[in-house]
């Protein structure tokens, strides 16, 4: 096994720069998720690690070996793509064995590795079937099986679950996580889905327009987002942002409610409050809110409010008898708010 080190890596297609100097240190055995909106450069970065895409600057090492100029097959990585591209005319067994057969590996060794991968993935019963005789989830497992038989230093996944329906996606993400806990192979996993990132990752790399916005564990990103972008991207439903003014040592929220100002607060601020951290105010002070839409899910209720002309979402686990148009007051749970500089977007 091996760690992966990405140092000041850049990519340009012609004169268009798409990756602007990315640094990520991935430890041996770590499960790192690259997440960010469409077009931010996740696949490009992953393909550069795989060697499928040349880098325009910087350095990539896998296990202390600089791989900048090594072709993919010499990097000892295995990649699983979104469209798993199984060979339709080959059985599951032959699909899984394919890369080893190409390399003219020993027959008994191939058999042993395919058997082990099939056991790990619960595919033993399907080894003689063809891809068209499998469900989406089973095909996905065959694609992972192809990667596992190679016993690589690093697994690279590019949105491997996005072709599956919602329920299967949730089941497969648990399977992949359990698989990683068992094999402990260093993994870089690309997704645009922040829930997938949160639930699977040891550490998350949040990307945006070809740069890294923040790297941290899922709960570090949730608890202490470095800027407005990460704050708005991580968490579902998304964090609410209210316009606020610094006034002496206090931050003044809509409706005159005051919270303590962090050090270095300029005058124009944004206060971020997660939907799950808003509660009904009991005293006189609070954010004046008008009820707009109520969405019960059973376990909890999402309520859309208007505060200071802005849509604001709250999630309640207790039940309230709200009615559309009703005026109430909300308050963040003690300490559960984030103050950002409105101009730079940085957390204060
Ligand atoms: N061959 C290419 N030539 C020119 N531009 C490219 C090429 N491949 C990708 N790009 C651009 O590079 C940027 C990053 O693309 P990339 O595929 O890495 O995004 P992504 O984060 O994986 O997005 P998605 O979530 O949609 O898969 C995009 O703006 C894309 O248009
Ligand atoms: Mg992509």
mmCIF file of C-alpha atoms and ligand atoms in Angstrom:
data_model
loop_
_atom_site.group_PDB
_atom_site.id
_atom_site.type_symbol
_atom_site.label_atom_id
_atom_site.label_comp_id
_atom_site.label_asym_id
_atom_site.label_seq_id
_atom_site.Cartn_x
_atom_site.Cartn_y
_atom_site.Cartn_z
ATOM 1 C CA UNK A 1 0.000 0.000 0.000
ATOM 2 C CA UNK A 2 1.008 3.599 -0.427
ATOM 3 C CA UNK A 3 0.051 7.186 0.226
ATOM 4 C CA UNK A 4 -0.565 9.675 -2.555
ATOM 5 C CA UNK A 5 0.923 13.119 -2.618
ATOM 6 C CA UNK A 6 -0.377 15.853 -4.894
ATOM 7 C CA UNK A 7 1.853 18.943 -4.852
ATOM 8 C CA UNK A 8 0.980 22.197 -6.583
ATOM 9 C CA UNK A 9 -0.610 20.266 -9.430
ATOM 10 C CA UNK A 10 -1.919 22.284 -12.341
ATOM 11 C CA UNK A 11 -3.786 21.472 -15.504
ATOM 12 C CA UNK A 12 -4.480 23.537 -18.570
ATOM 13 C CA UNK A 13 -6.160 22.507 -21.805
ATOM 14 C CA UNK A 14 -4.470 24.776 -24.314
ATOM 15 C CA UNK A 15 -4.681 28.215 -22.748
ATOM 16 C CA UNK A 16 -7.576 27.333 -20.445
ATOM 17 C CA UNK A 17 -6.381 26.549 -16.928
ATOM 18 C CA UNK A 18 -8.790 24.217 -15.102
ATOM 19 C CA UNK A 19 -6.723 23.129 -12.052
ATOM 20 C CA UNK A 20 -4.834 25.931 -10.338
ATOM 21 C CA UNK A 21 -2.230 24.450 -8.027
ATOM 22 C CA UNK A 22 -3.813 21.764 -5.870
ATOM 23 C CA UNK A 23 -2.090 20.299 -2.787
ATOM 24 C CA UNK A 24 -3.399 17.151 -1.103
ATOM 25 C CA UNK A 25 -1.472 14.681 1.061
ATOM 26 C CA UNK A 26 -3.264 11.341 1.276
ATOM 27 C CA UNK A 27 -1.986 8.947 3.928
ATOM 28 C CA UNK A 28 -1.428 5.259 3.348
ATOM 29 C CA UNK A 29 -4.742 3.465 3.878
ATOM 30 C CA UNK A 30 -6.809 6.639 3.943
ATOM 31 C CA UNK A 31 -10.221 7.061 2.219
ATOM 32 C CA UNK A 32 -10.265 10.534 0.723
ATOM 33 C CA UNK A 33 -13.246 11.970 -1.138
ATOM 34 C CA UNK A 34 -12.934 14.758 -3.712
ATOM 35 C CA UNK A 35 -16.220 16.627 -3.770
ATOM 36 C CA UNK A 36 -17.434 19.768 -5.494
ATOM 37 C CA UNK A 37 -19.913 21.038 -8.064
ATOM 38 C CA UNK A 38 -19.911 19.908 -11.686
ATOM 39 C CA UNK A 39 -16.921 21.168 -13.651
ATOM 40 C CA UNK A 40 -14.746 21.976 -10.620
ATOM 41 C CA UNK A 41 -12.007 19.571 -11.751
ATOM 42 C CA UNK A 42 -12.555 16.413 -9.658
ATOM 43 C CA UNK A 43 -12.335 13.935 -12.545
ATOM 44 C CA UNK A 44 -9.412 15.797 -14.069
ATOM 45 C CA UNK A 45 -7.477 15.553 -10.806
ATOM 46 C CA UNK A 46 -8.329 11.875 -10.396
ATOM 47 C CA UNK A 47 -7.344 11.115 -13.996
ATOM 48 C CA UNK A 48 -4.041 12.894 -13.447
ATOM 49 C CA UNK A 49 -3.373 10.638 -10.440
ATOM 50 C CA UNK A 50 -4.281 7.632 -12.590
ATOM 51 C CA UNK A 51 -1.997 8.796 -15.392
ATOM 52 C CA UNK A 52 -4.843 9.078 -17.908
ATOM 53 C CA UNK A 53 -4.289 12.804 -18.181
ATOM 54 C CA UNK A 54 -0.935 14.605 -18.328
ATOM 55 C CA UNK A 55 -0.241 17.215 -15.673
ATOM 56 C CA UNK A 56 0.721 20.730 -16.715
ATOM 57 C CA UNK A 57 2.675 21.506 -13.545
ATOM 58 C CA UNK A 58 3.545 20.237 -10.078
ATOM 59 C CA UNK A 59 4.245 16.746 -8.869
ATOM 60 C CA UNK A 60 2.285 13.604 -8.061
ATOM 61 C CA UNK A 61 3.832 10.780 -6.037
ATOM 62 C CA UNK A 62 2.437 7.405 -5.124
ATOM 63 C CA UNK A 63 4.280 5.742 -2.257
ATOM 64 C CA UNK A 64 7.335 8.055 -2.412
ATOM 65 C CA UNK A 65 7.722 7.508 -6.153
ATOM 66 C CA UNK A 66 7.170 10.496 -8.418
ATOM 67 C CA UNK A 67 4.819 9.235 -11.129
ATOM 68 C CA UNK A 68 4.533 12.366 -13.301
ATOM 69 C CA UNK A 69 5.850 10.585 -16.366
ATOM 70 C CA UNK A 70 4.806 7.007 -15.644
ATOM 71 C CA UNK A 71 2.083 5.458 -17.826
ATOM 72 C CA UNK A 72 -1.067 4.291 -15.998
ATOM 73 C CA UNK A 73 -0.147 0.611 -15.909
ATOM 74 C CA UNK A 74 3.105 1.351 -14.096
ATOM 75 C CA UNK A 75 1.429 3.390 -11.346
ATOM 76 C CA UNK A 76 -0.130 0.390 -9.612
ATOM 77 C CA UNK A 77 -3.559 2.008 -9.325
ATOM 78 C CA UNK A 78 -6.974 0.619 -10.261
ATOM 79 C CA UNK A 79 -9.761 2.901 -11.373
ATOM 80 C CA UNK A 80 -13.519 2.323 -11.235
ATOM 81 C CA UNK A 81 -15.601 4.584 -13.467
ATOM 82 C CA UNK A 82 -19.215 5.716 -13.447
ATOM 83 C CA UNK A 83 -20.091 3.590 -16.486
ATOM 84 C CA UNK A 84 -18.384 0.409 -15.381
ATOM 85 C CA UNK A 85 -17.862 -0.666 -19.012
ATOM 86 C CA UNK A 86 -17.902 -4.411 -18.448
ATOM 87 C CA UNK A 87 -17.164 -6.547 -21.495
ATOM 88 C CA UNK A 88 -20.634 -7.789 -22.525
ATOM 89 C CA UNK A 89 -19.368 -10.953 -24.234
ATOM 90 C CA UNK A 90 -17.386 -12.063 -21.169
ATOM 91 C CA UNK A 91 -18.640 -13.780 -18.040
ATOM 92 C CA UNK A 92 -18.265 -12.172 -14.643
ATOM 93 C CA UNK A 93 -15.267 -14.438 -14.024
ATOM 94 C CA UNK A 94 -13.540 -13.391 -17.262
ATOM 95 C CA UNK A 95 -14.375 -9.735 -16.732
ATOM 96 C CA UNK A 96 -12.732 -9.848 -13.319
ATOM 97 C CA UNK A 97 -9.738 -11.828 -14.584
ATOM 98 C CA UNK A 98 -9.227 -9.682 -17.670
ATOM 99 C CA UNK A 99 -6.391 -7.416 -16.534
ATOM 100 C CA UNK A 100 -4.450 -10.343 -15.070
ATOM 101 C CA UNK A 101 -4.996 -12.428 -18.214
ATOM 102 C CA UNK A 102 -3.662 -9.529 -20.290
ATOM 103 C CA UNK A 103 -0.578 -9.452 -18.112
ATOM 104 C CA UNK A 104 -0.232 -13.211 -18.667
ATOM 105 C CA UNK A 105 -0.369 -13.886 -14.947
ATOM 106 C CA UNK A 106 -0.212 -17.458 -13.704
ATOM 107 C CA UNK A 107 -3.552 -19.297 -14.203
ATOM 108 C CA UNK A 108 -3.841 -20.593 -10.651
ATOM 109 C CA UNK A 109 -2.953 -17.160 -9.289
ATOM 110 C CA UNK A 110 -5.695 -15.580 -11.427
ATOM 111 C CA UNK A 111 -8.196 -18.153 -10.208
ATOM 112 C CA UNK A 112 -7.227 -17.541 -6.594
ATOM 113 C CA UNK A 113 -7.583 -13.774 -6.876
ATOM 114 C CA UNK A 114 -10.909 -13.908 -8.727
ATOM 115 C CA UNK A 115 -12.250 -16.324 -6.113
ATOM 116 C CA UNK A 116 -11.150 -14.059 -3.271
ATOM 117 C CA UNK A 117 -12.641 -10.944 -4.899
ATOM 118 C CA UNK A 118 -15.892 -12.795 -5.589
ATOM 119 C CA UNK A 119 -16.066 -13.834 -1.933
ATOM 120 C CA UNK A 120 -15.437 -10.306 -0.700
ATOM 121 C CA UNK A 121 -18.140 -8.926 -3.015
ATOM 122 C CA UNK A 122 -20.673 -11.757 -2.663
ATOM 123 C CA UNK A 123 -20.442 -12.567 -6.344
ATOM 124 C CA UNK A 124 -19.582 -16.281 -6.121
ATOM 125 C CA UNK A 125 -23.013 -17.297 -7.452
ATOM 126 C CA UNK A 126 -22.699 -15.064 -10.500
ATOM 127 C CA UNK A 127 -19.248 -15.941 -11.833
ATOM 128 C CA UNK A 128 -20.610 -17.696 -14.930
ATOM 129 C CA UNK A 129 -23.205 -15.086 -15.808
ATOM 130 C CA UNK A 130 -22.887 -12.357 -18.411
ATOM 131 C CA UNK A 131 -23.217 -8.677 -17.486
ATOM 132 C CA UNK A 132 -26.682 -8.384 -19.079
ATOM 133 C CA UNK A 133 -27.915 -11.055 -16.643
ATOM 134 C CA UNK A 134 -27.006 -8.910 -13.617
ATOM 135 C CA UNK A 135 -28.681 -6.060 -11.747
ATOM 136 C CA UNK A 136 -27.101 -2.616 -11.683
ATOM 137 C CA UNK A 137 -25.704 -3.160 -8.205
ATOM 138 C CA UNK A 138 -24.224 -6.539 -9.163
ATOM 139 C CA UNK A 139 -22.575 -5.015 -12.237
ATOM 140 C CA UNK A 140 -21.168 -2.310 -10.054
ATOM 141 C CA UNK A 141 -19.687 -4.981 -7.786
ATOM 142 C CA UNK A 142 -18.118 -6.738 -10.780
ATOM 143 C CA UNK A 143 -16.470 -3.444 -11.734
ATOM 144 C CA UNK A 144 -15.063 -3.223 -8.205
ATOM 145 C CA UNK A 145 -14.042 -6.865 -8.460
ATOM 146 C CA UNK A 146 -11.968 -6.052 -11.505
ATOM 147 C CA UNK A 147 -10.137 -3.442 -9.450
ATOM 148 C CA UNK A 148 -9.724 -5.707 -6.410
ATOM 149 C CA UNK A 149 -8.135 -8.625 -8.313
ATOM 150 C CA UNK A 150 -5.333 -6.323 -9.342
ATOM 151 C CA UNK A 151 -4.501 -5.754 -5.673
ATOM 152 C CA UNK A 152 -3.334 -2.204 -6.441
ATOM 153 C CA UNK A 153 -1.630 0.273 -4.124
ATOM 154 C CA UNK A 154 -4.460 2.760 -4.674
ATOM 155 C CA UNK A 155 -8.132 2.574 -5.694
ATOM 156 C CA UNK A 156 -9.476 5.490 -7.710
ATOM 157 C CA UNK A 157 -13.256 5.830 -7.986
ATOM 158 C CA UNK A 158 -14.994 8.355 -10.243
ATOM 159 C CA UNK A 159 -18.682 8.645 -9.298
ATOM 160 C CA UNK A 160 -19.091 4.853 -9.283
ATOM 161 C CA UNK A 161 -22.616 4.985 -7.854
ATOM 162 C CA UNK A 162 -24.266 7.690 -9.922
ATOM 163 C CA UNK A 163 -25.921 5.228 -12.345
ATOM 164 C CA UNK A 164 -27.733 3.423 -9.531
ATOM 165 C CA UNK A 165 -31.126 4.273 -8.089
ATOM 166 C CA UNK A 166 -31.249 6.128 -4.772
ATOM 167 C CA UNK A 167 -31.825 3.105 -2.560
ATOM 168 C CA UNK A 168 -29.100 1.006 -4.158
ATOM 169 C CA UNK A 169 -26.719 3.949 -3.972
ATOM 170 C CA UNK A 170 -27.133 4.093 -0.213
ATOM 171 C CA UNK A 171 -26.606 0.327 0.103
ATOM 172 C CA UNK A 172 -23.530 0.365 -2.152
ATOM 173 C CA UNK A 173 -21.896 3.249 -0.340
ATOM 174 C CA UNK A 174 -22.089 1.233 2.876
ATOM 175 C CA UNK A 175 -20.602 -1.749 0.999
ATOM 176 C CA UNK A 176 -17.712 0.296 -0.345
ATOM 177 C CA UNK A 177 -17.000 1.694 3.101
ATOM 178 C CA UNK A 178 -17.075 -1.783 4.640
ATOM 179 C CA UNK A 179 -14.823 -3.008 1.839
ATOM 180 C CA UNK A 180 -12.323 -0.271 2.614
ATOM 181 C CA UNK A 181 -12.379 -1.110 6.297
ATOM 182 C CA UNK A 182 -11.524 -4.669 5.344
ATOM 183 C CA UNK A 183 -8.883 -4.119 2.635
ATOM 184 C CA UNK A 184 -7.520 -0.796 3.958
ATOM 185 C CA UNK A 185 -6.319 0.137 0.484
ATOM 186 C CA UNK A 186 -5.659 3.846 -0.030
ATOM 187 C CA UNK A 187 -8.703 5.212 -1.871
ATOM 188 C CA UNK A 188 -9.465 8.434 -3.712
ATOM 189 C CA UNK A 189 -13.181 8.716 -4.429
ATOM 190 C CA UNK A 190 -14.823 11.396 -6.565
ATOM 191 C CA UNK A 191 -18.434 12.462 -6.113
ATOM 192 C CA UNK A 192 -20.526 15.604 -6.479
ATOM 193 C CA UNK A 193 -22.817 14.349 -3.707
ATOM 194 C CA UNK A 194 -21.901 15.860 -0.360
ATOM 195 C CA UNK A 195 -23.881 13.219 1.571
ATOM 196 C CA UNK A 196 -21.796 10.496 -0.096
ATOM 197 C CA UNK A 197 -18.668 12.455 0.812
ATOM 198 C CA UNK A 198 -19.751 12.952 4.420
ATOM 199 C CA UNK A 199 -20.751 9.347 5.010
ATOM 200 C CA UNK A 200 -17.799 7.634 3.306
ATOM 201 C CA UNK A 201 -14.711 9.774 3.797
ATOM 202 C CA UNK A 202 -11.942 9.747 6.360
ATOM 203 C CA UNK A 203 -11.161 13.168 4.937
ATOM 204 C CA UNK A 204 -12.927 15.333 2.376
ATOM 205 C CA UNK A 205 -11.308 17.658 -0.164
ATOM 206 C CA UNK A 206 -13.824 20.343 -1.182
ATOM 207 C CA UNK A 207 -13.014 21.653 -4.663
ATOM 208 C CA UNK A 208 -14.452 24.642 -6.508
ATOM 209 C CA UNK A 209 -13.382 26.076 -9.880
ATOM 210 C CA UNK A 210 -10.078 24.194 -9.915
ATOM 211 C CA UNK A 211 -8.925 25.073 -6.412
ATOM 212 C CA UNK A 212 -9.192 23.384 -3.024
ATOM 213 C CA UNK A 213 -11.512 25.310 -0.698
ATOM 214 C CA UNK A 214 -10.916 23.168 2.392
ATOM 215 C CA UNK A 215 -9.614 19.763 3.477
ATOM 216 C CA UNK A 216 -10.820 18.099 6.651
ATOM 217 C CA UNK A 217 -12.733 15.281 8.276
ATOM 218 C CA UNK A 218 -16.478 15.297 7.585
ATOM 219 C CA UNK A 219 -17.289 16.749 10.985
ATOM 220 C CA UNK A 220 -14.521 19.368 10.804
ATOM 221 C CA UNK A 221 -16.075 20.651 7.595
ATOM 222 C CA UNK A 222 -19.563 20.566 9.077
ATOM 223 C CA UNK A 223 -18.567 22.206 12.379
ATOM 224 C CA UNK A 224 -15.988 24.703 11.125
ATOM 225 C CA UNK A 225 -16.385 25.487 7.429
ATOM 226 C CA UNK A 226 -13.518 27.777 6.355
ATOM 227 C CA UNK A 227 -15.618 29.967 4.101
ATOM 228 C CA UNK A 228 -19.077 30.645 2.665
ATOM 229 C CA UNK A 229 -18.587 28.162 -0.173
ATOM 230 C CA UNK A 230 -17.828 25.181 2.073
ATOM 231 C CA UNK A 231 -20.503 26.279 4.547
ATOM 232 C CA UNK A 232 -23.127 26.307 1.799
ATOM 233 C CA UNK A 233 -21.924 23.127 0.106
ATOM 234 C CA UNK A 234 -21.617 20.776 3.092
ATOM 235 C CA UNK A 235 -24.830 19.967 4.958
ATOM 236 C CA UNK A 236 -28.360 19.206 3.818
ATOM 237 C CA UNK A 237 -30.640 21.120 3.827
ATOM 238 C CA UNK A 238 -28.022 23.812 3.231
ATOM 239 C CA UNK A 239 -26.934 26.387 5.789
ATOM 240 C CA UNK A 240 -28.924 29.645 5.908
ATOM 241 C CA UNK A 241 -27.053 32.923 5.559
ATOM 242 C CA UNK A 242 -28.415 36.131 7.078
ATOM 243 C CA UNK A 243 -27.061 39.601 6.420
ATOM 244 C CA UNK A 244 -25.672 41.170 9.584
ATOM 245 C CA UNK A 245 -23.744 44.221 10.803
ATOM 246 C CA UNK A 246 -20.953 44.398 13.363
ATOM 247 C CA UNK A 247 -21.847 46.943 16.019
ATOM 248 C CA UNK A 248 -19.226 47.408 18.747
ATOM 249 C CA UNK A 249 -18.500 43.956 20.125
ATOM 250 C CA UNK A 250 -21.762 42.549 18.854
ATOM 251 C CA UNK A 251 -23.161 41.205 15.622
ATOM 252 C CA UNK A 252 -26.591 42.595 14.983
ATOM 253 C CA UNK A 253 -28.952 40.169 13.283
ATOM 254 C CA UNK A 254 -32.256 40.993 11.544
ATOM 255 C CA UNK A 255 -34.857 42.124 14.079
ATOM 256 C CA UNK A 256 -32.192 43.564 16.394
ATOM 257 C CA UNK A 257 -31.094 40.271 17.923
ATOM 258 C CA UNK A 258 -27.444 40.440 19.014
ATOM 259 C CA UNK A 259 -24.758 37.773 19.278
ATOM 260 C CA UNK A 260 -21.132 38.186 20.277
ATOM 261 C CA UNK A 261 -18.847 39.351 17.450
ATOM 262 C CA UNK A 262 -15.770 37.272 16.718
ATOM 263 C CA UNK A 263 -12.349 38.978 16.637
ATOM 264 C CA UNK A 264 -11.535 40.880 13.462
ATOM 265 C CA UNK A 265 -15.134 41.307 12.367
ATOM 266 C CA UNK A 266 -15.462 43.974 9.678
ATOM 267 C CA UNK A 267 -18.742 45.815 9.322
ATOM 268 C CA UNK A 268 -20.519 43.721 6.665
ATOM 269 C CA UNK A 269 -21.067 40.153 7.813
ATOM 270 C CA UNK A 270 -23.006 37.050 6.981
ATOM 271 C CA UNK A 271 -24.219 34.853 9.769
ATOM 272 C CA UNK A 272 -24.651 31.203 8.852
ATOM 273 C CA UNK A 273 -27.138 29.069 10.786
ATOM 274 C CA UNK A 274 -27.804 25.442 9.905
ATOM 275 C CA UNK A 275 -31.505 24.508 9.589
ATOM 276 C CA UNK A 276 -31.127 21.970 12.420
ATOM 277 C CA UNK A 277 -29.746 24.662 14.733
ATOM 278 C CA UNK A 278 -32.736 26.997 14.584
ATOM 279 C CA UNK A 279 -35.267 26.716 17.392
ATOM 280 C CA UNK A 280 -38.402 28.502 18.423
ATOM 281 C CA UNK A 281 -37.488 31.538 20.584
ATOM 282 C CA UNK A 282 -39.025 31.435 24.042
ATOM 283 C CA UNK A 283 -38.179 34.933 25.350
ATOM 284 C CA UNK A 284 -38.815 38.244 23.595
ATOM 285 C CA UNK A 285 -35.633 38.296 21.492
ATOM 286 C CA UNK A 286 -35.378 36.397 18.241
ATOM 287 C CA UNK A 287 -35.350 36.541 14.479
ATOM 288 C CA UNK A 288 -38.786 37.606 13.243
ATOM 289 C CA UNK A 289 -39.890 34.878 10.837
ATOM 290 C CA UNK A 290 -42.954 34.321 8.669
ATOM 291 C CA UNK A 291 -43.991 30.730 8.009
ATOM 292 C CA UNK A 292 -44.136 29.987 4.249
ATOM 293 C CA UNK A 293 -44.142 26.219 3.621
ATOM 294 C CA UNK A 294 -44.321 23.233 5.992
ATOM 295 C CA UNK A 295 -42.909 19.862 4.876
ATOM 296 C CA UNK A 296 -43.308 16.969 7.330
ATOM 297 C CA UNK A 297 -41.133 13.908 6.601
ATOM 298 C CA UNK A 298 -42.289 11.989 9.662
ATOM 299 C CA UNK A 299 -39.053 11.894 11.627
ATOM 300 C CA UNK A 300 -38.685 15.652 11.285
ATOM 301 C CA UNK A 301 -40.367 18.650 9.744
ATOM 302 C CA UNK A 302 -38.774 21.107 7.337
ATOM 303 C CA UNK A 303 -40.216 24.589 7.547
ATOM 304 C CA UNK A 304 -39.465 27.357 5.085
ATOM 305 C CA UNK A 305 -39.591 30.801 6.690
ATOM 306 C CA UNK A 306 -39.014 34.295 5.459
ATOM 307 C CA UNK A 307 -36.591 36.257 7.598
ATOM 308 C CA UNK A 308 -35.558 39.773 6.563
ATOM 309 C CA UNK A 309 -36.834 39.119 3.030
ATOM 310 C CA UNK A 310 -34.734 35.942 2.717
ATOM 311 C CA UNK A 311 -35.875 32.332 2.502
ATOM 312 C CA UNK A 312 -34.641 30.469 5.567
ATOM 313 C CA UNK A 313 -35.072 26.778 6.290
ATOM 314 C CA UNK A 314 -35.428 25.208 9.704
ATOM 315 C CA UNK A 315 -35.645 21.543 10.620
ATOM 316 C CA UNK A 316 -37.559 20.558 13.730
ATOM 317 C CA UNK A 317 -37.478 17.111 15.261
ATOM 318 C CA UNK A 318 -40.301 18.118 17.586
ATOM 319 C CA UNK A 319 -43.752 18.839 16.149
ATOM 320 C CA UNK A 320 -45.167 22.357 15.916
ATOM 321 C CA UNK A 321 -48.614 23.411 14.757
ATOM 322 C CA UNK A 322 -47.397 26.125 12.368
ATOM 323 C CA UNK A 323 -49.679 27.674 9.785
ATOM 324 C CA UNK A 324 -48.601 29.441 6.575
ATOM 325 C CA UNK A 325 -48.491 33.201 7.148
ATOM 326 C CA UNK A 326 -47.965 32.858 10.880
ATOM 327 C CA UNK A 327 -45.373 35.159 12.470
ATOM 328 C CA UNK A 328 -43.009 33.611 15.006
ATOM 329 C CA UNK A 329 -39.531 34.185 16.374
ATOM 330 C CA UNK A 330 -36.562 31.888 15.841
ATOM 331 C CA UNK A 331 -33.196 31.752 17.539
ATOM 332 C CA UNK A 332 -30.017 29.764 16.920
ATOM 333 C CA UNK A 333 -29.176 27.167 19.551
ATOM 334 C CA UNK A 334 -26.491 28.544 21.912
ATOM 335 C CA UNK A 335 -23.243 29.061 20.002
ATOM 336 C CA UNK A 336 -24.581 27.304 16.899
ATOM 337 C CA UNK A 337 -23.917 29.978 14.311
ATOM 338 C CA UNK A 338 -21.013 30.914 12.048
ATOM 339 C CA UNK A 339 -19.866 34.437 11.252
ATOM 340 C CA UNK A 340 -18.323 35.167 7.864
ATOM 341 C CA UNK A 341 -16.864 38.300 6.337
ATOM 342 C CA UNK A 342 -19.357 39.261 3.620
ATOM 343 C CA UNK A 343 -16.692 40.536 1.190
ATOM 344 C CA UNK A 344 -14.008 37.818 1.406
ATOM 345 C CA UNK A 345 -16.371 35.012 2.394
ATOM 346 C CA UNK A 346 -13.911 33.901 5.050
ATOM 347 C CA UNK A 347 -14.996 32.536 8.400
ATOM 348 C CA UNK A 348 -14.155 34.825 11.321
HETATM 349 N N1 LIG B 1 -10.411 17.658 -22.805
HETATM 350 C C1 LIG B 1 -10.781 18.845 -22.306
HETATM 351 N N2 LIG B 1 -10.577 19.984 -22.978
HETATM 352 C C2 LIG B 1 -10.912 21.205 -22.472
HETATM 353 N N3 LIG B 1 -11.504 21.356 -21.259
HETATM 354 C C3 LIG B 1 -11.744 20.261 -20.538
HETATM 355 C C4 LIG B 1 -11.408 18.943 -21.017
HETATM 356 N N4 LIG B 1 -11.766 18.056 -20.056
HETATM 357 C C5 LIG B 1 -12.311 18.770 -19.055
HETATM 358 N N5 LIG B 1 -12.296 20.089 -19.339
HETATM 359 C C6 LIG B 1 -12.797 21.180 -18.467
HETATM 360 O O1 LIG B 1 -12.148 21.070 -17.234
HETATM 361 C C7 LIG B 1 -13.029 21.413 -16.167
HETATM 362 C C8 LIG B 1 -13.029 20.318 -15.134
HETATM 363 O O2 LIG B 1 -13.641 19.156 -15.679
HETATM 364 P P1 LIG B 1 -13.859 17.828 -14.828
HETATM 365 O O3 LIG B 1 -14.351 16.789 -15.742
HETATM 366 O O4 LIG B 1 -12.612 17.546 -14.065
HETATM 367 O O5 LIG B 1 -14.996 18.285 -13.811
HETATM 368 P P2 LIG B 1 -15.737 17.451 -12.674
HETATM 369 O O6 LIG B 1 -15.492 18.184 -11.393
HETATM 370 O O7 LIG B 1 -15.340 16.033 -12.738
HETATM 371 O O8 LIG B 1 -17.269 17.648 -13.071
HETATM 372 P P3 LIG B 1 -18.514 16.598 -13.066
HETATM 373 O O9 LIG B 1 -19.034 16.585 -11.659
HETATM 374 O O10 LIG B 1 -19.477 17.240 -14.011
HETATM 375 O O11 LIG B 1 -18.001 15.260 -13.535
HETATM 376 C C9 LIG B 1 -14.377 21.668 -16.800
HETATM 377 O O12 LIG B 1 -14.573 23.058 -16.873
HETATM 378 C C10 LIG B 1 -14.262 21.056 -18.175
HETATM 379 O O13 LIG B 1 -15.048 21.741 -19.100
HETATM 380 MG MG1 LIG B 2 -16.363 14.238 -13.240
#
